[in-house]
PDB file of C-alpha atoms and ligand atoms in Angstrom:
ATOM      1  CA  UNK A   1    -106.668 -27.187-102.763  1.00 41.00           C
ATOM      2  CA  UNK A   2    -105.801 -27.773 -99.115  1.00 41.00           C
ATOM      3  CA  UNK A   3    -102.992 -30.057-100.121  1.00 42.00           C
ATOM      4  CA  UNK A   4    -100.973 -27.671-102.405  1.00 44.00           C
ATOM      5  CA  UNK A   5    -101.583 -24.927 -99.725  1.00 45.00           C
ATOM      6  CA  UNK A   6    -100.053 -26.925 -97.088  1.00 43.00           C
ATOM      7  CA  UNK A   7     -96.695 -25.998 -98.145  1.00 45.00           C
ATOM      8  CA  UNK A   8     -97.821 -22.540 -97.442  1.00 40.00           C
ATOM      9  CA  UNK A   9     -95.656 -21.432 -93.700  1.00 38.00           C
ATOM     10  CA  UNK A  10     -96.607 -18.232 -92.632  1.00 40.00           C
ATOM     11  CA  UNK A  11     -98.769 -19.619 -89.984  1.00 42.00           C
ATOM     12  CA  UNK A  12    -100.654 -16.400 -89.528  1.00 55.00           C
ATOM     13  CA  UNK A  13    -102.017 -16.791 -92.956  1.00 54.00           C
ATOM     14  CA  UNK A  14    -102.684 -20.716 -92.798  1.00 62.00           C
ATOM     15  CA  UNK A  15    -104.900 -21.258 -95.675  1.00 66.00           C
ATOM     16  CA  UNK A  16    -107.156 -23.351 -93.891  1.00 68.00           C
ATOM     17  CA  UNK A  17    -107.723 -20.817 -90.909  1.00 68.00           C
ATOM     18  CA  UNK A  18    -110.913 -19.825 -91.790  1.00 78.00           C
ATOM     19  CA  UNK A  19    -112.504 -15.878 -91.743  1.00 77.00           C
ATOM     20  CA  UNK A  20    -113.946 -17.320 -88.686  1.00 84.00           C
ATOM     21  CA  UNK A  21    -110.702 -18.391 -86.847  1.00 84.00           C
ATOM     22  CA  UNK A  22    -108.797 -15.404 -88.127  1.00 85.00           C
ATOM     23  CA  UNK A  23    -111.635 -13.230 -86.747  1.00 86.00           C
ATOM     24  CA  UNK A  24    -111.279 -15.158 -83.282  1.00 87.00           C
ATOM     25  CA  UNK A  25    -107.557 -14.769 -83.120  1.00 89.00           C
ATOM     26  CA  UNK A  26    -107.936 -11.201 -83.735  1.00 91.00           C
ATOM     27  CA  UNK A  27    -110.436 -10.427 -81.320  1.00 91.00           C
ATOM     28  CA  UNK A  28    -108.073 -12.556 -78.870  1.00 93.00           C
ATOM     29  CA  UNK A  29    -105.095 -10.333 -78.978  1.00 94.00           C
ATOM     30  CA  UNK A  30    -107.316  -7.239 -78.799  1.00 95.00           C
ATOM     31  CA  UNK A  31    -108.834  -8.689 -75.866  1.00 96.00           C
ATOM     32  CA  UNK A  32    -105.661  -9.356 -74.268  1.00 95.00           C
ATOM     33  CA  UNK A  33    -104.528  -5.809 -74.958  1.00 96.00           C
ATOM     34  CA  UNK A  34    -107.520  -4.517 -73.359  1.00 97.00           C
ATOM     35  CA  UNK A  35    -107.212  -5.857 -70.250  1.00 95.00           C
ATOM     36  CA  UNK A  36    -103.970  -4.450 -69.829  1.00 93.00           C
ATOM     37  CA  UNK A  37    -104.884  -1.002 -71.324  1.00 95.00           C
ATOM     38  CA  UNK A  38    -107.758  -0.755 -69.260  1.00 95.00           C
ATOM     39  CA  UNK A  39    -110.836  -0.779 -71.838  1.00 98.00           C
ATOM     40  CA  UNK A  40    -113.147  -2.710 -69.680  1.00 98.00           C
ATOM     41  CA  UNK A  41    -115.676  -0.706 -67.994  1.00 98.00           C
ATOM     42  CA  UNK A  42    -118.498  -1.852 -65.870  1.00 98.00           C
ATOM     43  CA  UNK A  43    -122.041  -0.904 -65.659  1.00 98.00           C
ATOM     44  CA  UNK A  44    -124.489  -1.167 -62.805  1.00 98.00           C
ATOM     45  CA  UNK A  45    -128.413  -2.468 -63.080  1.00 98.00           C
ATOM     46  CA  UNK A  46    -130.177  -1.795 -59.808  1.00 98.00           C
ATOM     47  CA  UNK A  47    -131.553  -4.824 -58.023  1.00 98.00           C
ATOM     48  CA  UNK A  48    -134.917  -3.765 -56.370  1.00 98.00           C
ATOM     49  CA  UNK A  49    -137.050  -5.211 -53.831  1.00 98.00           C
ATOM     50  CA  UNK A  50    -140.259  -6.617 -55.207  1.00 98.00           C
ATOM     51  CA  UNK A  51    -142.551  -5.419 -51.917  1.00 96.00           C
ATOM     52  CA  UNK A  52    -141.841  -1.792 -52.593  1.00 95.00           C
ATOM     53  CA  UNK A  53    -139.109  -1.471 -55.278  1.00 95.00           C
ATOM     54  CA  UNK A  54    -136.535   0.248 -52.725  1.00 95.00           C
ATOM     55  CA  UNK A  55    -133.055  -0.621 -54.118  1.00 96.00           C
ATOM     56  CA  UNK A  56    -131.277  -3.385 -52.608  1.00 97.00           C
ATOM     57  CA  UNK A  57    -128.231  -3.227 -54.696  1.00 97.00           C
ATOM     58  CA  UNK A  58    -127.088  -3.924 -58.354  1.00 98.00           C
ATOM     59  CA  UNK A  59    -125.146  -6.327 -60.603  1.00 98.00           C
ATOM     60  CA  UNK A  60    -121.797  -5.577 -62.274  1.00 99.00           C
ATOM     61  CA  UNK A  61    -122.132  -6.050 -65.903  1.00 98.00           C
ATOM     62  CA  UNK A  62    -119.017  -5.674 -67.994  1.00 98.00           C
ATOM     63  CA  UNK A  63    -118.590  -3.674 -71.374  1.00 98.00           C
ATOM     64  CA  UNK A  64    -115.590  -3.145 -73.571  1.00 97.00           C
ATOM     65  CA  UNK A  65    -114.963   0.376 -74.615  1.00 97.00           C
ATOM     66  CA  UNK A  66    -113.091  -0.610 -77.712  1.00 94.00           C
ATOM     67  CA  UNK A  67    -111.269   2.747 -79.342  1.00 92.00           C
ATOM     68  CA  UNK A  68    -112.316   2.066 -82.995  1.00 92.00           C
ATOM     69  CA  UNK A  69    -115.609  -0.176 -82.595  1.00 92.00           C
ATOM     70  CA  UNK A  70    -117.185   1.629 -79.953  1.00 96.00           C
ATOM     71  CA  UNK A  71    -119.102  -0.221 -76.834  1.00 97.00           C
ATOM     72  CA  UNK A  72    -119.253  -3.938 -76.968  1.00 96.00           C
ATOM     73  CA  UNK A  73    -121.321  -6.017 -75.180  1.00 97.00           C
ATOM     74  CA  UNK A  74    -120.577  -9.090 -73.378  1.00 98.00           C
ATOM     75  CA  UNK A  75    -122.036 -11.702 -76.039  1.00 96.00           C
ATOM     76  CA  UNK A  76    -119.225 -10.377 -78.526  1.00 95.00           C
ATOM     77  CA  UNK A  77    -116.574 -11.289 -76.176  1.00 96.00           C
ATOM     78  CA  UNK A  78    -116.918 -13.314 -73.346  1.00 96.00           C
ATOM     79  CA  UNK A  79    -116.936 -16.141 -75.454  1.00 94.00           C
ATOM     80  CA  UNK A  80    -113.670 -15.716 -76.765  1.00 94.00           C
ATOM     81  CA  UNK A  81    -112.472 -14.812 -73.381  1.00 96.00           C
ATOM     82  CA  UNK A  82    -113.755 -18.630 -72.158  1.00 95.00           C
ATOM     83  CA  UNK A  83    -112.496 -20.276 -75.263  1.00 93.00           C
ATOM     84  CA  UNK A  84    -108.884 -18.740 -74.813  1.00 94.00           C
ATOM     85  CA  UNK A  85    -108.877 -19.164 -70.747  1.00 95.00           C
ATOM     86  CA  UNK A  86    -108.432 -14.876 -70.753  1.00 96.00           C
ATOM     87  CA  UNK A  87    -111.828 -14.701 -68.377  1.00 97.00           C
ATOM     88  CA  UNK A  88    -109.711 -15.617 -65.857  1.00 97.00           C
ATOM     89  CA  UNK A  89    -107.844 -12.430 -65.959  1.00 97.00           C
ATOM     90  CA  UNK A  90    -110.968 -10.963 -67.352  1.00 98.00           C
ATOM     91  CA  UNK A  91    -112.683 -12.054 -64.204  1.00 98.00           C
ATOM     92  CA  UNK A  92    -110.350 -10.834 -61.801  1.00 98.00           C
ATOM     93  CA  UNK A  93    -110.490  -7.444 -63.425  1.00 98.00           C
ATOM     94  CA  UNK A  94    -114.357  -7.291 -62.972  1.00 98.00           C
ATOM     95  CA  UNK A  95    -114.218  -8.175 -59.468  1.00 98.00           C
ATOM     96  CA  UNK A  96    -111.225  -6.108 -58.419  1.00 98.00           C
ATOM     97  CA  UNK A  97    -112.919  -3.171 -59.918  1.00 98.00           C
ATOM     98  CA  UNK A  98    -116.448  -4.040 -58.421  1.00 98.00           C
ATOM     99  CA  UNK A  99    -115.258  -4.406 -55.145  1.00 98.00           C
ATOM    100  CA  UNK A 100    -113.422  -0.865 -55.388  1.00 98.00           C
ATOM    101  CA  UNK A 101    -116.566   0.720 -56.219  1.00 98.00           C
ATOM    102  CA  UNK A 102    -118.386  -1.202 -53.594  1.00 98.00           C
ATOM    103  CA  UNK A 103    -115.602  -0.044 -51.050  1.00 97.00           C
ATOM    104  CA  UNK A 104    -116.255   3.692 -51.787  1.00 97.00           C
ATOM    105  CA  UNK A 105    -120.005   3.310 -51.868  1.00 96.00           C
ATOM    106  CA  UNK A 106    -119.516   1.869 -48.443  1.00 95.00           C
ATOM    107  CA  UNK A 107    -117.254   4.795 -47.413  1.00 95.00           C
ATOM    108  CA  UNK A 108    -120.159   6.861 -48.651  1.00 93.00           C
ATOM    109  CA  UNK A 109    -122.392   5.436 -46.249  1.00 93.00           C
ATOM    110  CA  UNK A 110    -124.696   3.515 -48.972  1.00 92.00           C
ATOM    111  CA  UNK A 111    -125.883   0.296 -47.990  1.00 91.00           C
ATOM    112  CA  UNK A 112    -125.720  -1.865 -51.172  1.00 95.00           C
ATOM    113  CA  UNK A 113    -125.179  -5.452 -52.445  1.00 98.00           C
ATOM    114  CA  UNK A 114    -122.941  -5.739 -55.761  1.00 98.00           C
ATOM    115  CA  UNK A 115    -123.388  -8.903 -57.251  1.00 98.00           C
ATOM    116  CA  UNK A 116    -120.780  -9.930 -59.355  1.00 98.00           C
ATOM    117  CA  UNK A 117    -120.634 -12.630 -62.624  1.00 98.00           C
ATOM    118  CA  UNK A 118    -118.050 -15.614 -62.038  1.00 98.00           C
ATOM    119  CA  UNK A 119    -117.641 -17.772 -65.172  1.00 96.00           C
ATOM    120  CA  UNK A 120    -117.258 -21.256 -64.551  1.00 94.00           C
ATOM    121  CA  UNK A 121    -113.471 -21.631 -65.674  1.00 94.00           C
ATOM    122  CA  UNK A 122    -112.937 -18.445 -63.364  1.00 96.00           C
ATOM    123  CA  UNK A 123    -114.325 -20.326 -60.346  1.00 96.00           C
ATOM    124  CA  UNK A 124    -112.980 -23.814 -60.828  1.00 93.00           C
ATOM    125  CA  UNK A 125    -109.187 -22.149 -61.593  1.00 94.00           C
ATOM    126  CA  UNK A 126    -106.718 -23.250 -58.833  1.00 93.00           C
ATOM    127  CA  UNK A 127    -105.959 -19.380 -58.088  1.00 96.00           C
ATOM    128  CA  UNK A 128    -109.547 -17.931 -57.566  1.00 97.00           C
ATOM    129  CA  UNK A 129    -109.877 -18.387 -54.037  1.00 97.00           C
ATOM    130  CA  UNK A 130    -106.685 -16.427 -52.862  1.00 97.00           C
ATOM    131  CA  UNK A 131    -107.688 -14.029 -55.597  1.00 98.00           C
ATOM    132  CA  UNK A 132    -110.773 -13.477 -53.910  1.00 98.00           C
ATOM    133  CA  UNK A 133    -108.803 -13.089 -50.496  1.00 98.00           C
ATOM    134  CA  UNK A 134    -106.519 -10.540 -51.889  1.00 98.00           C
ATOM    135  CA  UNK A 135    -108.899  -8.626 -53.484  1.00 98.00           C
ATOM    136  CA  UNK A 136    -111.142  -8.237 -50.267  1.00 98.00           C
ATOM    137  CA  UNK A 137    -107.961  -7.424 -48.459  1.00 98.00           C
ATOM    138  CA  UNK A 138    -106.577  -4.640 -50.799  1.00 98.00           C
ATOM    139  CA  UNK A 139    -110.048  -3.120 -51.225  1.00 98.00           C
ATOM    140  CA  UNK A 140    -111.241  -3.533 -47.683  1.00 97.00           C
ATOM    141  CA  UNK A 141    -114.860  -4.085 -48.821  1.00 97.00           C
ATOM    142  CA  UNK A 142    -117.388  -5.622 -46.043  1.00 95.00           C
ATOM    143  CA  UNK A 143    -117.266  -8.851 -47.759  1.00 97.00           C
ATOM    144  CA  UNK A 144    -121.558  -9.390 -46.649  1.00 97.00           C
ATOM    145  CA  UNK A 145    -122.357  -7.196 -49.337  1.00 97.00           C
ATOM    146  CA  UNK A 146    -120.381  -8.730 -51.864  1.00 98.00           C
ATOM    147  CA  UNK A 147    -122.352 -11.459 -54.089  1.00 98.00           C
ATOM    148  CA  UNK A 148    -120.976 -13.837 -56.512  1.00 98.00           C
ATOM    149  CA  UNK A 149    -123.040 -15.012 -59.289  1.00 98.00           C
ATOM    150  CA  UNK A 150    -122.185 -18.757 -60.585  1.00 95.00           C
ATOM    151  CA  UNK A 151    -123.773 -20.665 -63.323  1.00 91.00           C
ATOM    152  CA  UNK A 152    -125.130 -24.131 -63.388  1.00 85.00           C
ATOM    153  CA  UNK A 153    -121.986 -25.040 -65.285  1.00 84.00           C
ATOM    154  CA  UNK A 154    -119.683 -23.859 -62.724  1.00 83.00           C
ATOM    155  CA  UNK A 155    -121.977 -26.321 -60.116  1.00 82.00           C
ATOM    156  CA  UNK A 156    -122.927 -29.101 -62.326  1.00 78.00           C
ATOM    157  CA  UNK A 157    -120.574 -31.803 -60.619  1.00 77.00           C
ATOM    158  CA  UNK A 158    -120.600 -30.430 -57.142  1.00 81.00           C
ATOM    159  CA  UNK A 159    -117.403 -32.498 -56.403  1.00 86.00           C
ATOM    160  CA  UNK A 160    -115.978 -32.401 -52.674  1.00 90.00           C
ATOM    161  CA  UNK A 161    -113.566 -29.466 -53.953  1.00 90.00           C
ATOM    162  CA  UNK A 162    -116.525 -27.437 -55.482  1.00 90.00           C
ATOM    163  CA  UNK A 163    -118.509 -27.649 -52.433  1.00 92.00           C
ATOM    164  CA  UNK A 164    -115.367 -26.964 -50.016  1.00 94.00           C
ATOM    165  CA  UNK A 165    -114.731 -23.539 -52.435  1.00 95.00           C
ATOM    166  CA  UNK A 166    -117.940 -22.722 -51.929  1.00 95.00           C
ATOM    167  CA  UNK A 167    -117.829 -22.897 -48.146  1.00 96.00           C
ATOM    168  CA  UNK A 168    -114.947 -20.970 -47.975  1.00 97.00           C
ATOM    169  CA  UNK A 169    -116.500 -18.402 -49.755  1.00 98.00           C
ATOM    170  CA  UNK A 170    -119.277 -18.336 -47.488  1.00 97.00           C
ATOM    171  CA  UNK A 171    -116.924 -18.552 -44.395  1.00 97.00           C
ATOM    172  CA  UNK A 172    -115.927 -15.347 -45.545  1.00 97.00           C
ATOM    173  CA  UNK A 173    -119.408 -13.724 -45.597  1.00 98.00           C
ATOM    174  CA  UNK A 174    -119.946 -13.606 -49.278  1.00 98.00           C
ATOM    175  CA  UNK A 175    -123.204 -14.632 -50.671  1.00 98.00           C
ATOM    176  CA  UNK A 176    -123.832 -16.990 -53.197  1.00 97.00           C
ATOM    177  CA  UNK A 177    -126.584 -16.811 -56.162  1.00 97.00           C
ATOM    178  CA  UNK A 178    -127.016 -19.214 -59.157  1.00 95.00           C
ATOM    179  CA  UNK A 179    -127.598 -17.376 -62.389  1.00 95.00           C
ATOM    180  CA  UNK A 180    -129.491 -18.182 -65.340  1.00 91.00           C
ATOM    181  CA  UNK A 181    -131.438 -20.660 -63.294  1.00 91.00           C
ATOM    182  CA  UNK A 182    -133.189 -23.328 -65.224  1.00 85.00           C
ATOM    183  CA  UNK A 183    -131.073 -23.210 -68.567  1.00 86.00           C
ATOM    184  CA  UNK A 184    -128.928 -25.541 -67.267  1.00 79.00           C
ATOM    185  CA  UNK A 185    -129.255 -29.310 -67.133  1.00 67.00           C
ATOM    186  CA  UNK A 186    -128.130 -30.459 -64.050  1.00 63.00           C
ATOM    187  CA  UNK A 187    -130.258 -32.390 -61.638  1.00 66.00           C
ATOM    188  CA  UNK A 188    -132.324 -30.647 -58.709  1.00 75.00           C
ATOM    189  CA  UNK A 189    -130.816 -32.698 -56.227  1.00 75.00           C
ATOM    190  CA  UNK A 190    -127.513 -31.247 -55.721  1.00 80.00           C
ATOM    191  CA  UNK A 191    -129.266 -27.715 -54.846  1.00 86.00           C
ATOM    192  CA  UNK A 192    -130.331 -28.736 -51.497  1.00 84.00           C
ATOM    193  CA  UNK A 193    -126.120 -29.097 -50.852  1.00 85.00           C
ATOM    194  CA  UNK A 194    -125.132 -25.956 -51.988  1.00 90.00           C
ATOM    195  CA  UNK A 195    -124.441 -22.964 -49.808  1.00 93.00           C
ATOM    196  CA  UNK A 196    -126.457 -20.497 -52.329  1.00 94.00           C
ATOM    197  CA  UNK A 197    -128.750 -18.307 -50.673  1.00 95.00           C
ATOM    198  CA  UNK A 198    -130.712 -17.071 -54.033  1.00 96.00           C
ATOM    199  CA  UNK A 199    -131.736 -17.936 -57.204  1.00 96.00           C
ATOM    200  CA  UNK A 200    -131.684 -16.096 -60.332  1.00 96.00           C
ATOM    201  CA  UNK A 201    -134.863 -16.860 -62.645  1.00 96.00           C
ATOM    202  CA  UNK A 202    -133.805 -16.287 -66.330  1.00 96.00           C
ATOM    203  CA  UNK A 203    -134.926 -14.006 -68.423  1.00 97.00           C
ATOM    204  CA  UNK A 204    -136.289 -16.606 -70.688  1.00 96.00           C
ATOM    205  CA  UNK A 205    -138.647 -17.898 -68.273  1.00 97.00           C
ATOM    206  CA  UNK A 206    -139.647 -13.709 -67.162  1.00 98.00           C
ATOM    207  CA  UNK A 207    -140.477 -12.524 -70.876  1.00 97.00           C
ATOM    208  CA  UNK A 208    -143.481 -14.199 -71.755  1.00 97.00           C
ATOM    209  CA  UNK A 209    -145.472 -13.986 -68.288  1.00 97.00           C
ATOM    210  CA  UNK A 210    -147.910 -14.271 -67.261  1.00 96.00           C
ATOM    211  CA  UNK A 211    -149.533 -15.637 -70.968  1.00 97.00           C
ATOM    212  CA  UNK A 212    -147.016 -18.250 -71.571  1.00 97.00           C
ATOM    213  CA  UNK A 213    -148.572 -21.206 -70.005  1.00 97.00           C
ATOM    214  CA  UNK A 214    -145.172 -23.429 -69.746  1.00 96.00           C
ATOM    215  CA  UNK A 215    -143.531 -19.996 -68.500  1.00 96.00           C
ATOM    216  CA  UNK A 216    -145.978 -19.712 -65.665  1.00 97.00           C
ATOM    217  CA  UNK A 217    -145.446 -23.434 -64.617  1.00 96.00           C
ATOM    218  CA  UNK A 218    -141.535 -22.796 -64.855  1.00 94.00           C
ATOM    219  CA  UNK A 219    -141.629 -19.591 -62.562  1.00 96.00           C
ATOM    220  CA  UNK A 220    -143.913 -20.944 -60.296  1.00 96.00           C
ATOM    221  CA  UNK A 221    -141.989 -24.417 -59.708  1.00 94.00           C
ATOM    222  CA  UNK A 222    -138.807 -22.346 -59.216  1.00 94.00           C
ATOM    223  CA  UNK A 223    -140.403 -20.115 -56.789  1.00 96.00           C
ATOM    224  CA  UNK A 224    -141.804 -22.928 -54.770  1.00 95.00           C
ATOM    225  CA  UNK A 225    -138.236 -24.931 -54.820  1.00 93.00           C
ATOM    226  CA  UNK A 226    -136.807 -21.870 -53.747  1.00 94.00           C
ATOM    227  CA  UNK A 227    -139.302 -21.352 -51.228  1.00 95.00           C
ATOM    228  CA  UNK A 228    -138.908 -24.885 -49.769  1.00 93.00           C
ATOM    229  CA  UNK A 229    -134.868 -25.108 -49.867  1.00 92.00           C
ATOM    230  CA  UNK A 230    -134.991 -21.631 -47.925  1.00 94.00           C
ATOM    231  CA  UNK A 231    -133.640 -19.334 -50.639  1.00 96.00           C
ATOM    232  CA  UNK A 232    -134.928 -16.122 -52.228  1.00 96.00           C
ATOM    233  CA  UNK A 233    -135.163 -15.677 -56.027  1.00 98.00           C
ATOM    234  CA  UNK A 234    -134.105 -12.748 -58.076  1.00 98.00           C
ATOM    235  CA  UNK A 235    -136.259 -12.126 -61.160  1.00 98.00           C
ATOM    236  CA  UNK A 236    -134.213 -11.090 -64.375  1.00 97.00           C
ATOM    237  CA  UNK A 237    -135.360  -9.178 -67.245  1.00 98.00           C
ATOM    238  CA  UNK A 238    -138.655  -7.901 -65.565  1.00 98.00           C
ATOM    239  CA  UNK A 239    -139.553  -5.102 -68.264  1.00 98.00           C
ATOM    240  CA  UNK A 240    -143.234  -4.412 -67.264  1.00 98.00           C
ATOM    241  CA  UNK A 241    -145.652  -4.083 -64.455  1.00 98.00           C
ATOM    242  CA  UNK A 242    -147.402  -7.198 -65.157  1.00 98.00           C
ATOM    243  CA  UNK A 243    -144.743  -9.326 -64.904  1.00 98.00           C
ATOM    244  CA  UNK A 244    -143.629  -7.491 -61.965  1.00 98.00           C
ATOM    245  CA  UNK A 245    -147.454  -7.835 -60.258  1.00 98.00           C
ATOM    246  CA  UNK A 246    -147.411 -11.491 -61.159  1.00 98.00           C
ATOM    247  CA  UNK A 247    -143.750 -12.431 -59.802  1.00 98.00           C
ATOM    248  CA  UNK A 248    -144.608 -10.454 -56.447  1.00 98.00           C
ATOM    249  CA  UNK A 249    -147.820 -12.246 -56.092  1.00 97.00           C
ATOM    250  CA  UNK A 250    -146.328 -15.524 -56.399  1.00 97.00           C
ATOM    251  CA  UNK A 251    -143.564 -14.730 -53.865  1.00 97.00           C
ATOM    252  CA  UNK A 252    -140.653 -13.570 -55.418  1.00 98.00           C
ATOM    253  CA  UNK A 253    -138.583 -11.324 -53.438  1.00 98.00           C
ATOM    254  CA  UNK A 254    -136.421  -9.333 -55.966  1.00 98.00           C
ATOM    255  CA  UNK A 255    -136.484  -7.507 -59.300  1.00 98.00           C
ATOM    256  CA  UNK A 256    -134.193  -6.884 -61.657  1.00 98.00           C
ATOM    257  CA  UNK A 257    -134.826  -5.307 -65.484  1.00 98.00           C
ATOM    258  CA  UNK A 258    -135.345  -2.501 -67.766  1.00 98.00           C
ATOM    259  CA  UNK A 259    -138.716  -1.665 -65.914  1.00 98.00           C
ATOM    260  CA  UNK A 260    -136.421   0.076 -62.952  1.00 97.00           C
ATOM    261  CA  UNK A 261    -133.480   0.556 -65.137  1.00 98.00           C
ATOM    262  CA  UNK A 262    -130.949  -0.813 -67.737  1.00 98.00           C
ATOM    263  CA  UNK A 263    -127.429  -1.074 -66.767  1.00 98.00           C
ATOM    264  CA  UNK A 264    -125.719   2.413 -65.899  1.00 98.00           C
ATOM    265  CA  UNK A 265    -122.066   3.334 -65.812  1.00 98.00           C
ATOM    266  CA  UNK A 266    -120.863   3.972 -62.282  1.00 97.00           C
ATOM    267  CA  UNK A 267    -121.721   8.031 -62.417  1.00 97.00           C
ATOM    268  CA  UNK A 268    -125.070   7.702 -64.048  1.00 98.00           C
ATOM    269  CA  UNK A 269    -126.021   4.745 -61.725  1.00 97.00           C
ATOM    270  CA  UNK A 270    -125.000   6.754 -58.472  1.00 95.00           C
ATOM    271  CA  UNK A 271    -127.259   9.488 -60.224  1.00 96.00           C
ATOM    272  CA  UNK A 272    -130.188   7.379 -60.613  1.00 96.00           C
ATOM    273  CA  UNK A 273    -129.947   6.218 -56.965  1.00 95.00           C
ATOM    274  CA  UNK A 274    -129.834   9.571 -55.430  1.00 92.00           C
ATOM    275  CA  UNK A 275    -132.529  10.750 -57.340  1.00 92.00           C
ATOM    276  CA  UNK A 276    -134.852   7.615 -56.167  1.00 88.00           C
ATOM    277  CA  UNK A 277    -133.777   7.972 -52.673  1.00 79.00           C
ATOM    278  CA  UNK A 278    -133.533  11.522 -52.191  1.00 63.00           C
ATOM    279  CA  UNK A 279    -130.503  12.042 -51.087  1.00 51.00           C
TER     280      UNK A 279
HETATM  281  P1  C2E B 301    -126.227 -12.257 -67.073  1.00 60.96           P
HETATM  282  O1  C2E B 301    -125.541 -12.215 -65.608  1.00 60.96           O
HETATM  283  O2  C2E B 301    -127.659 -13.219 -66.934  1.00 60.96           O
HETATM  284  O3  C2E B 301    -126.734 -10.868 -67.046  1.00 60.96           O
HETATM  285  C1  C2E B 301    -128.335 -10.371 -67.011  1.00 60.96           C
HETATM  286  C2  C2E B 301    -128.447  -9.592 -68.867  1.00 60.96           C
HETATM  287  O4  C2E B 301    -129.506  -9.639 -69.018  1.00 60.96           O
HETATM  288  C3  C2E B 301    -127.520  -8.420 -69.150  1.00 60.96           C
HETATM  289  O5  C2E B 301    -126.965  -8.245 -70.214  1.00 60.96           O
HETATM  290  C4  C2E B 301    -128.373  -7.271 -68.671  1.00 60.96           C
HETATM  291  O6  C2E B 301    -127.894  -6.323 -69.416  1.00 60.96           O
HETATM  292  C5  C2E B 301    -129.594  -8.061 -69.210  1.00 60.96           C
HETATM  293  N1  C2E B 301    -131.040  -7.339 -69.214  1.00 60.96           N
HETATM  294  C6  C2E B 301    -131.400  -7.385 -67.575  1.00 60.96           C
HETATM  295  N2  C2E B 301    -132.353  -6.841 -67.647  1.00 60.96           N
HETATM  296  C7  C2E B 301    -133.017  -6.535 -68.680  1.00 60.96           C
HETATM  297  C8  C2E B 301    -134.352  -6.628 -69.518  1.00 60.96           C
HETATM  298  O7  C2E B 301    -135.277  -6.114 -68.767  1.00 60.96           O
HETATM  299  N3  C2E B 301    -134.820  -6.831 -70.804  1.00 60.96           N
HETATM  300  C9  C2E B 301    -133.501  -7.523 -71.335  1.00 60.96           C
HETATM  301  N4  C2E B 301    -133.434  -7.544 -72.691  1.00 60.96           N
HETATM  302  N5  C2E B 301    -132.054  -7.517 -71.234  1.00 60.96           N
HETATM  303  C10 C2E B 301    -132.054  -7.599 -69.856  1.00 60.96           C
HETATM  304  P2  C2E B 301    -125.815  -8.015 -70.496  1.00 60.96           P
HETATM  305  O8  C2E B 301    -124.988  -7.082 -69.580  1.00 60.96           O
HETATM  306  O9  C2E B 301    -125.319  -8.129 -72.121  1.00 60.96           O
HETATM  307  O10 C2E B 301    -124.787  -9.213 -69.903  1.00 60.96           O
HETATM  308  C11 C2E B 301    -124.938 -10.784 -70.707  1.00 60.96           C
HETATM  309  C12 C2E B 301    -124.387 -11.707 -69.935  1.00 60.96           C
HETATM  310  O11 C2E B 301    -122.756 -11.751 -69.973  1.00 60.96           O
HETATM  311  C13 C2E B 301    -124.527 -12.258 -68.433  1.00 60.96           C
HETATM  312  O12 C2E B 301    -125.790 -12.567 -68.311  1.00 60.96           O
HETATM  313  C14 C2E B 301    -123.299 -12.847 -67.972  1.00 60.96           C
HETATM  314  O13 C2E B 301    -123.676 -14.052 -68.147  1.00 60.96           O
HETATM  315  C15 C2E B 301    -122.527 -12.487 -69.082  1.00 60.96           C
HETATM  316  N6  C2E B 301    -121.404 -11.411 -68.216  1.00 60.96           N
HETATM  317  C16 C2E B 301    -121.911  -9.993 -67.939  1.00 60.96           C
HETATM  318  N7  C2E B 301    -120.536  -9.234 -67.485  1.00 60.96           N
HETATM  319  C17 C2E B 301    -119.822 -10.079 -66.835  1.00 60.96           C
HETATM  320  C18 C2E B 301    -118.730 -10.404 -66.174  1.00 60.96           C
HETATM  321  O14 C2E B 301    -118.227  -9.450 -65.623  1.00 60.96           O
HETATM  322  N8  C2E B 301    -118.124 -11.652 -65.793  1.00 60.96           N
HETATM  323  C19 C2E B 301    -118.623 -12.955 -66.355  1.00 60.96           C
HETATM  324  N9  C2E B 301    -117.973 -14.100 -66.747  1.00 60.96           N
HETATM  325  N10 C2E B 301    -119.866 -12.794 -67.548  1.00 60.96           N
HETATM  326  C20 C2E B 301    -120.545 -11.546 -67.423  1.00 60.96           C
HETATM  327 MG1   MG B 302    -125.711 -12.329 -63.554  1.00 60.96          MG
HETATM  328 MG1   MG B 303    -128.703 -13.859 -65.412  1.00 60.96          MG
HETATM  329 MG1   MG B 304    -129.665 -14.907 -67.754  1.00 60.96          MG
END
């Protein structure tokens, strides 16, 4: 029983530590090394205009090229990164890598906006704003082509500090988007106070459009709210033309989803873009 085993002093074999906890600890250590060893990679998924599908930019999405396990998806490691605080270092790596890539595209004359996901913990971390400024300086990107995707949890209590931080980012020229819109529990009244230019309608509401009456109601309400607040809407997870047409007809400006492309490594994304634009 647990009491007898309490004498065991090998902390790394703590009997009360179940397999799950051990797995998490190992994953956390491996992830810490992965950041140092540069095993993380970014994939890029296009965002296109709803009216003519011209490419406006892309969202950077992190993957972990694990030496033994292969390509790991965010769902397999972002949770551990958040719980362990590693998300701050991971997020900084993502932002810096995305900005280096954006600077290279800007130098090559490509007009693109790159959107980067910022976790709530990263956004609230004391060093966040300085790290954004350092990265802009080091990479030389035009901040007007950088968009940061925040989640409702980051903005749940829009304290004066949170509002001031958002305004500081806006003052640099960076655009702010609210990711996974509709999945949080925050009230809508705070939205009007936030310097946000676009909402990302969560994939879960797009999936069953236009057959599911509730999803239709949520999508239309989001589009009408955004219109009244002077914001754009990006629809996530657009997989077919029926969804595209429905969303475009109801005023959604930007589409993102497998219908256009899956997230691609930088070189494949550049080829995809060149093919589309004929350059
Ligand atoms: P998200 O920011 O909402 O990103 C959109 C997710 O939807 C991506 O999953 C993308 O691959 C997926 N997706 C896009 N179009 C479609 C579609 O048509 N059908 C389906 N079934 N899925 C589609 P991914 O890359 O697995 O990322 C999942 C989540 O992990 C992201 O959701 C974001 O919350 C988080 N994440 C990814 N990269 C980062 C990062 O660099 N930093 C942070 N903090 N979080 C990240
Ligand atoms: Mg996102
Ligand atoms: Mg999203
Ligand atoms: Mg989502």
